[in-house]
Amino acid sequence: MTTAPEPMTAAPTTLLRTAAELDALTRPAGARRAVAMTMGALHDGHATLIRAARKAVGPEGQVVVTVFVNPLQFGEAADLDRYPRTLDADLALAAGAGADAVFAPSVDEVYPGGDPQVRIVAGPMGERLEGASRPGHFDGMLTVVAKLLHLSRPDAAFFGQKDGQQLALVRRMVRDLNFGVDIVAVPTVRDPDGLALSSRNRFLGADERRTALALSRALFAARDRLAAQQAPRASAEAVPGGDDRAARLTGLGEARAAADSQAVTAARTAVGPAAVRAAAQAVLDEAAEESVPLVLDYLALVDPADFTEIPDGREGGEAVLAVAARVGATRLIDNIPLTLGA
């Protein structure tokens, strides 16, 4: 009689509580170190970050996960107190995803003597969208990211695209202040129903979750609208002008466009940004009428480099469609990257 092999378990992850312990963490000669910064309450989105970090540094490299609920980026004490703390579960998830160490310091360890007098200022980008809704949030976020980068001294740091504005600001800080670290973006991870994974999702009741799905539906509707708009535009751009346009379009199977030259002109001059916003807004407007209503904070189509609003007349380039809303007592954010004029 044979015995089934026991299931494999991940190696234990080292828990570090102090900056001195983190400083003493050695890595093999020539090995790269990656860090994934979190506020804990880890889920599969964080696991994806950790796995990406492990893949990037290889089996000989080192992956450090930081778990720290940063008080500087919470505007309301109640919101800070409400944020979930699940360190034991976080250690298990980090180990399973391939982390070598988890740095989970106390507030006193990170900010000895109280709030720091010298902080990173996010600048104009930090005052838009999330910054306008949560004044001071990005100053606090950049301050702790800068400190954790100094303490962990990684070769690369991994951040999720769901926090798109945060990612853009970290990249800008690293560039402007000459941090010697690569910032790596990891795509948003979603549940099968489309909701972006977030530590705050656990606060949603069943009815609230159904309403919250409007965020991702709005983003996908905008993406589909853009794709549908750009398909006839691409066909129109491929056809030269002149009297034989209708014949050429007919040859492409564009019978309706061939019969209506105004449709061809519209396809050539269609304004992408306005259509994208309108498609998303229609979904969000419906969600605002639900029994548990969605209360929109913002919907914005922005440049991913600085999060400035993209004008309606722009015909090409990269963009991010970002949304934030409250469902019940829970505030959620989401975004999707788009390419205009593709």
CSV table of C-alpha atoms in Angstrom, one decimal:
chain,number,residue,atom,x,y,z
A,1,MET,CA,0.0,0.0,0.0
A,2,THR,CA,1.4,3.3,-1.0
A,3,THR,CA,1.0,6.6,0.9
A,4,ALA,CA,0.1,9.7,-0.9
A,5,PRO,CA,2.7,12.4,-0.7
A,6,GLU,CA,2.1,15.2,1.7
A,7,PRO,CA,1.2,18.5,0.1
A,8,MET,CA,4.1,20.9,-0.3
A,9,THR,CA,4.1,24.0,1.8
A,10,ALA,CA,5.9,27.3,1.3
A,11,ALA,CA,9.1,28.0,3.3
A,12,PRO,CA,8.5,30.1,6.4
A,13,THR,CA,8.9,33.8,5.7
A,14,THR,CA,11.1,35.8,8.1
A,15,LEU,CA,9.2,38.5,10.0
A,16,LEU,CA,11.2,41.7,10.6
A,17,ARG,CA,9.9,44.3,13.1
A,18,THR,CA,12.7,46.9,13.2
A,19,ALA,CA,14.8,48.9,10.8
A,20,ALA,CA,17.9,47.3,12.4
A,21,GLU,CA,16.5,43.8,11.6
A,22,LEU,CA,15.8,44.8,8.0
A,23,ASP,CA,19.3,46.4,7.7
A,24,ALA,CA,20.8,43.1,8.9
A,25,LEU,CA,19.0,41.1,6.3
A,26,THR,CA,21.7,39.8,4.0
A,27,ARG,CA,21.3,38.7,0.4
A,28,PRO,CA,23.6,36.4,-1.6
A,29,ALA,CA,26.4,38.1,-3.5
A,30,GLY,CA,25.2,39.5,-6.8
A,31,ALA,CA,21.5,38.8,-6.1
A,32,ARG,CA,18.9,41.3,-6.8
A,33,ARG,CA,16.3,42.5,-4.1
A,34,ALA,CA,12.7,43.4,-4.9
A,35,VAL,CA,10.2,45.0,-2.6
A,36,ALA,CA,6.4,45.0,-2.7
A,37,MET,CA,4.9,47.7,-0.5
A,38,THR,CA,1.5,47.0,1.1
A,39,MET,CA,-0.6,48.1,3.9
A,40,GLY,CA,-1.5,44.5,4.8
A,41,ALA,CA,-4.8,42.8,4.6
A,42,LEU,CA,-3.2,41.0,1.7
A,43,HIS,CA,-5.3,39.4,-1.1
A,44,ASP,CA,-4.5,37.7,-4.5
A,45,GLY,CA,-3.7,41.1,-6.0
A,46,HIS,CA,-0.8,41.4,-3.5
A,47,ALA,CA,0.1,37.8,-4.2
A,48,THR,CA,0.4,38.7,-7.9
A,49,LEU,CA,2.8,41.6,-7.0
A,50,ILE,CA,4.9,39.2,-4.9
A,51,ARG,CA,5.0,36.5,-7.6
A,52,ALA,CA,6.0,39.1,-10.2
A,53,ALA,CA,8.8,40.3,-7.9
A,54,ARG,CA,10.0,36.7,-7.4
A,55,LYS,CA,10.0,36.1,-11.1
A,56,ALA,CA,12.0,39.3,-11.7
A,57,VAL,CA,14.8,38.5,-9.3
A,58,GLY,CA,14.9,34.8,-9.8
A,59,PRO,CA,15.3,32.0,-7.3
A,60,GLU,CA,18.6,33.4,-6.1
A,61,GLY,CA,17.2,36.9,-5.5
A,62,GLN,CA,15.4,38.3,-2.5
A,63,VAL,CA,11.8,39.5,-2.2
A,64,VAL,CA,10.8,41.7,0.8
A,65,VAL,CA,7.2,42.6,1.4
A,66,THR,CA,6.4,45.6,3.6
A,67,VAL,CA,3.3,45.7,5.7
A,68,PHE,CA,2.6,49.1,7.2
A,69,VAL,CA,-0.7,51.0,7.7
A,70,ASN,CA,0.7,54.5,7.2
A,71,PRO,CA,-1.2,57.1,9.3
A,72,LEU,CA,0.2,60.0,7.3
A,73,GLN,CA,-2.0,59.1,4.3
A,74,PHE,CA,-5.3,58.8,6.2
A,75,GLY,CA,-7.3,62.0,6.5
A,76,GLU,CA,-9.8,60.6,9.0
A,77,ALA,CA,-8.8,58.8,12.2
A,78,ALA,CA,-11.9,56.6,11.9
A,79,ASP,CA,-10.8,55.4,8.4
A,80,LEU,CA,-7.4,54.6,9.8
A,81,ASP,CA,-8.8,52.6,12.7
A,82,ARG,CA,-11.2,50.8,10.4
A,83,TYR,CA,-8.4,49.6,8.1
A,84,PRO,CA,-8.1,45.8,8.5
A,85,ARG,CA,-5.0,44.3,10.2
A,86,THR,CA,-4.4,40.6,9.4
A,87,LEU,CA,-0.7,40.0,10.0
A,88,ASP,CA,-0.8,36.3,10.5
A,89,ALA,CA,-2.8,35.7,7.3
A,90,ASP,CA,-0.5,38.2,5.5
A,91,LEU,CA,2.6,36.2,6.5
A,92,ALA,CA,1.0,33.0,5.1
A,93,LEU,CA,0.1,34.6,1.8
A,94,ALA,CA,3.5,36.3,1.4
A,95,ALA,CA,5.2,33.0,2.0
A,96,GLY,CA,3.0,31.1,-0.4
A,97,ALA,CA,3.7,33.8,-3.1
A,98,GLY,CA,7.4,33.5,-2.7
A,99,ALA,CA,8.5,36.3,-0.3
A,100,ASP,CA,11.7,35.8,1.7
A,101,ALA,CA,10.9,38.4,4.4
A,102,VAL,CA,8.0,40.6,5.6
A,103,PHE,CA,8.9,43.9,7.2
A,104,ALA,CA,6.0,44.9,9.5
A,105,PRO,CA,7.2,47.7,11.7
A,106,SER,CA,5.2,49.7,14.3
A,107,VAL,CA,4.3,53.3,13.8
A,108,ASP,CA,6.9,54.3,16.4
A,109,GLU,CA,9.5,52.4,14.5
A,110,VAL,CA,8.8,54.2,11.2
A,111,TYR,CA,8.2,57.6,12.8
A,112,PRO,CA,10.3,57.7,16.0
A,113,GLY,CA,9.4,60.8,18.0
A,114,GLY,CA,6.1,61.3,16.2
A,115,ASP,CA,5.1,62.6,12.8
A,116,PRO,CA,8.1,63.6,10.7
A,117,GLN,CA,8.8,67.3,10.3
A,118,VAL,CA,10.3,66.8,6.9
A,119,ARG,CA,8.1,65.2,4.2
A,120,ILE,CA,7.9,64.6,0.5
A,121,VAL,CA,5.5,67.0,-1.2
A,122,ALA,CA,3.6,65.5,-4.1
A,123,GLY,CA,3.3,68.7,-6.1
A,124,PRO,CA,0.5,69.6,-8.6
A,125,MET,CA,-0.1,65.9,-9.6
A,126,GLY,CA,-0.8,65.1,-5.9
A,127,GLU,CA,-3.6,67.7,-5.8
A,128,ARG,CA,-5.7,66.2,-8.6
A,129,LEU,CA,-8.4,63.5,-8.4
A,130,GLU,CA,-7.5,61.4,-5.3
A,131,GLY,CA,-5.4,64.3,-4.0
A,132,ALA,CA,-8.4,66.7,-4.3
A,133,SER,CA,-10.7,64.1,-2.5
A,134,ARG,CA,-8.1,63.3,0.1
A,135,PRO,CA,-5.9,66.3,0.8
A,136,GLY,CA,-2.4,65.4,2.0
A,137,HIS,CA,-2.9,61.7,1.1
A,138,PHE,CA,-0.1,61.6,-1.5
A,139,ASP,CA,2.3,63.6,0.6
A,140,GLY,CA,2.0,61.0,3.3
A,141,MET,CA,2.2,58.1,0.8
A,142,LEU,CA,5.4,59.4,-0.9
A,143,THR,CA,7.0,60.1,2.5
A,144,VAL,CA,6.6,56.5,3.6
A,145,VAL,CA,7.5,55.1,0.2
A,146,ALA,CA,10.7,57.1,0.2
A,147,LYS,CA,11.5,56.0,3.7
A,148,LEU,CA,10.8,52.3,3.0
A,149,LEU,CA,12.9,52.5,-0.2
A,150,HIS,CA,15.8,53.8,1.8
A,151,LEU,CA,15.4,51.2,4.5
A,152,SER,CA,14.9,48.2,2.1
A,153,ARG,CA,17.4,49.3,-0.6
A,154,PRO,CA,15.8,47.3,-3.4
A,155,ASP,CA,16.9,47.1,-7.0
A,156,ALA,CA,13.2,47.1,-8.0
A,157,ALA,CA,9.9,48.0,-6.3
A,158,PHE,CA,6.6,46.6,-7.5
A,159,PHE,CA,3.3,48.5,-7.4
A,160,GLY,CA,-0.2,47.6,-8.7
A,161,GLN,CA,-1.8,49.6,-11.6
A,162,LYS,CA,-5.1,49.8,-9.7
A,163,ASP,CA,-3.6,52.7,-7.7
A,164,GLY,CA,-2.7,54.4,-10.9
A,165,GLN,CA,-2.2,57.9,-9.6
A,166,GLN,CA,0.0,56.5,-6.8
A,167,LEU,CA,2.1,54.6,-9.3
A,168,ALA,CA,2.5,57.8,-11.4
A,169,LEU,CA,3.6,59.8,-8.4
A,170,VAL,CA,6.1,57.2,-7.2
A,171,ARG,CA,7.6,57.1,-10.7
A,172,ARG,CA,7.9,60.9,-10.7
A,173,MET,CA,9.5,61.0,-7.3
A,174,VAL,CA,12.0,58.3,-8.2
A,175,ARG,CA,12.9,60.3,-11.4
A,176,ASP,CA,12.9,63.8,-9.9
A,177,LEU,CA,14.9,62.8,-6.8
A,178,ASN,CA,17.3,60.3,-8.5
A,179,PHE,CA,16.3,57.2,-6.5
A,180,GLY,CA,18.4,54.3,-7.8
A,181,VAL,CA,15.4,51.9,-8.1
A,182,ASP,CA,13.3,50.5,-10.9
A,183,ILE,CA,9.5,51.0,-10.5
A,184,VAL,CA,7.6,48.0,-12.0
A,185,ALA,CA,3.8,48.2,-12.6
A,186,VAL,CA,1.7,45.1,-12.3
A,187,PRO,CA,-1.7,44.9,-13.9
A,188,THR,CA,-4.9,45.1,-11.8
A,189,VAL,CA,-6.2,41.8,-10.6
A,190,ARG,CA,-10.0,41.3,-10.6
A,191,ASP,CA,-12.5,38.9,-9.2
A,192,PRO,CA,-14.4,36.9,-11.9
A,193,ASP,CA,-17.3,39.4,-11.7
A,194,GLY,CA,-14.9,42.2,-12.7
A,195,LEU,CA,-14.5,44.0,-9.3
A,196,ALA,CA,-10.9,45.0,-8.8
A,197,LEU,CA,-9.4,43.3,-5.8
A,198,SER,CA,-9.1,45.6,-2.8
A,199,SER,CA,-8.7,45.2,0.9
A,200,ARG,CA,-11.8,47.4,1.3
A,201,ASN,CA,-14.0,44.9,-0.6
A,202,ARG,CA,-14.5,42.9,2.6
A,203,PHE,CA,-16.6,45.8,3.9
A,204,LEU,CA,-19.2,45.4,1.1
A,205,GLY,CA,-22.5,43.6,1.8
A,206,ALA,CA,-24.1,41.6,-1.0
A,207,ASP,CA,-26.3,44.5,-2.3
A,208,GLU,CA,-23.3,47.0,-2.0
A,209,ARG,CA,-21.1,44.7,-4.0
A,210,ARG,CA,-23.7,44.5,-6.8
A,211,THR,CA,-23.7,48.2,-7.0
A,212,ALA,CA,-19.9,48.4,-6.8
A,213,LEU,CA,-19.6,46.3,-9.9
A,214,ALA,CA,-20.7,49.4,-11.8
A,215,LEU,CA,-17.2,50.7,-11.5
A,216,SER,CA,-15.6,48.0,-13.6
A,217,ARG,CA,-18.7,47.8,-15.9
A,218,ALA,CA,-18.3,51.5,-16.6
A,219,LEU,CA,-14.6,51.1,-17.5
A,220,PHE,CA,-15.2,48.2,-19.7
A,221,ALA,CA,-18.1,50.0,-21.5
A,222,ALA,CA,-15.8,52.9,-22.2
A,223,ARG,CA,-13.1,50.5,-23.5
A,224,ASP,CA,-15.6,48.7,-25.8
A,225,ARG,CA,-17.0,52.1,-27.0
A,226,LEU,CA,-13.5,53.2,-27.9
A,227,ALA,CA,-12.8,50.0,-29.8
A,228,ALA,CA,-16.1,50.2,-31.7
A,229,GLN,CA,-15.5,53.8,-32.6
A,230,GLN,CA,-11.9,53.2,-33.8
A,231,ALA,CA,-12.7,50.2,-36.0
A,232,PRO,CA,-14.6,52.2,-38.7
A,233,ARG,CA,-12.1,55.1,-38.2
A,234,ALA,CA,-9.2,52.8,-39.0
A,235,SER,CA,-11.0,51.6,-42.2
A,236,ALA,CA,-11.7,55.2,-43.2
A,237,GLU,CA,-8.2,56.3,-42.7
A,238,ALA,CA,-6.9,53.5,-44.9
A,239,VAL,CA,-9.0,54.7,-47.9
A,240,PRO,CA,-7.6,57.6,-49.9
A,241,GLY,CA,-9.8,60.6,-50.6
A,242,GLY,CA,-11.3,61.5,-54.0
A,243,ASP,CA,-14.4,60.7,-56.1
A,244,ASP,CA,-13.8,57.0,-55.9
A,245,ARG,CA,-14.1,56.8,-52.1
A,246,ALA,CA,-17.6,55.2,-52.2
A,247,ALA,CA,-16.4,52.5,-54.7
A,248,ARG,CA,-13.3,51.8,-52.6
A,249,LEU,CA,-15.4,51.5,-49.4
A,250,THR,CA,-17.8,49.3,-51.1
A,251,GLY,CA,-14.9,47.1,-52.1
A,252,LEU,CA,-14.1,46.8,-48.4
A,253,GLY,CA,-17.6,45.7,-47.6
A,254,GLU,CA,-18.4,49.2,-46.1
A,255,ALA,CA,-21.7,49.5,-48.0
A,256,ARG,CA,-23.4,51.7,-45.5
A,257,ALA,CA,-20.4,54.1,-45.3
A,258,ALA,CA,-20.1,54.1,-49.0
A,259,ALA,CA,-23.7,55.2,-49.3
A,260,ASP,CA,-23.3,57.9,-46.8
A,261,SER,CA,-20.2,60.1,-47.2
A,262,GLN,CA,-21.0,61.9,-44.0
A,263,ALA,CA,-20.5,58.6,-42.1
A,264,VAL,CA,-17.1,58.4,-43.5
A,265,THR,CA,-16.3,61.9,-42.5
A,266,ALA,CA,-17.6,61.2,-39.0
A,267,ALA,CA,-15.4,58.1,-38.8
A,268,ARG,CA,-12.4,60.2,-39.7
A,269,THR,CA,-13.1,63.0,-37.3
A,270,ALA,CA,-14.7,61.2,-34.4
A,271,VAL,CA,-13.7,62.5,-31.0
A,272,GLY,CA,-12.6,59.6,-28.8
A,273,PRO,CA,-12.4,61.2,-25.3
A,274,ALA,CA,-15.9,62.5,-25.3
A,275,ALA,CA,-17.3,59.1,-26.4
A,276,VAL,CA,-15.2,57.3,-23.8
A,277,ARG,CA,-16.5,59.5,-20.9
A,278,ALA,CA,-20.1,59.3,-22.1
A,279,ALA,CA,-20.1,55.5,-22.2
A,280,ALA,CA,-18.7,55.2,-18.7
A,281,GLN,CA,-20.9,57.9,-17.3
A,282,ALA,CA,-24.1,56.2,-18.6
A,283,VAL,CA,-23.3,53.1,-16.5
A,284,LEU,CA,-22.5,55.1,-13.4
A,285,ASP,CA,-25.7,57.1,-13.8
A,286,GLU,CA,-27.7,53.9,-13.7
A,287,ALA,CA,-25.9,52.7,-10.6
A,288,ALA,CA,-26.7,56.0,-8.8
A,289,GLU,CA,-30.4,54.9,-9.0
A,290,GLU,CA,-29.9,51.5,-7.4
A,291,SER,CA,-31.5,50.8,-4.0
A,292,VAL,CA,-27.9,51.0,-2.6
A,293,PRO,CA,-26.8,53.9,-4.7
A,294,LEU,CA,-23.3,54.5,-6.1
A,295,VAL,CA,-22.2,58.1,-5.1
A,296,LEU,CA,-19.6,59.2,-7.7
A,297,ASP,CA,-16.6,61.1,-6.6
A,298,TYR,CA,-14.9,61.5,-10.0
A,299,LEU,CA,-14.7,60.0,-13.5
A,300,ALA,CA,-11.7,61.3,-15.4
A,301,LEU,CA,-9.8,60.4,-18.6
A,302,VAL,CA,-6.2,61.5,-17.9
A,303,ASP,CA,-2.7,61.4,-19.2
A,304,PRO,CA,-0.9,58.6,-17.3
A,305,ALA,CA,2.3,60.7,-17.0
A,306,ASP,CA,0.8,63.5,-14.9
A,307,PHE,CA,-3.0,62.7,-14.5
A,308,THR,CA,-4.1,65.9,-16.2
A,309,GLU,CA,-7.4,65.7,-18.0
A,310,ILE,CA,-7.2,64.8,-21.7
A,311,PRO,CA,-9.1,67.3,-23.9
A,312,ASP,CA,-11.9,66.1,-26.1
A,313,GLY,CA,-10.0,67.0,-29.2
A,314,ARG,CA,-7.1,64.7,-28.7
A,315,GLU,CA,-7.0,61.9,-31.3
A,316,GLY,CA,-4.1,59.7,-30.1
A,317,GLY,CA,-1.9,58.7,-27.2
A,318,GLU,CA,-2.0,56.7,-24.0
A,319,ALA,CA,-4.7,57.4,-21.4
A,320,VAL,CA,-6.1,56.2,-18.1
A,321,LEU,CA,-9.8,56.2,-17.4
A,322,ALA,CA,-10.1,56.6,-13.6
A,323,VAL,CA,-13.1,56.4,-11.3
A,324,ALA,CA,-13.8,56.8,-7.6
A,325,ALA,CA,-17.1,56.3,-5.8
A,326,ARG,CA,-18.6,55.5,-2.5
A,327,VAL,CA,-21.0,52.5,-2.0
A,328,GLY,CA,-22.4,52.7,1.4
A,329,ALA,CA,-19.6,53.6,3.8
A,330,THR,CA,-16.9,52.2,1.5
A,331,ARG,CA,-14.9,54.2,-0.9
A,332,LEU,CA,-13.5,52.4,-4.0
A,333,ILE,CA,-11.3,53.3,-6.9
A,334,ASP,CA,-10.6,51.7,-10.2
A,335,ASN,CA,-9.0,52.5,-13.6
A,336,ILE,CA,-8.2,51.1,-17.0
A,337,PRO,CA,-5.5,52.0,-19.5
A,338,LEU,CA,-6.6,53.0,-22.9
A,339,THR,CA,-4.9,53.9,-26.2
A,340,LEU,CA,-6.7,56.6,-28.2
A,341,GLY,CA,-6.4,56.4,-31.9
A,342,ALA,CA,-5.1,52.8,-31.9
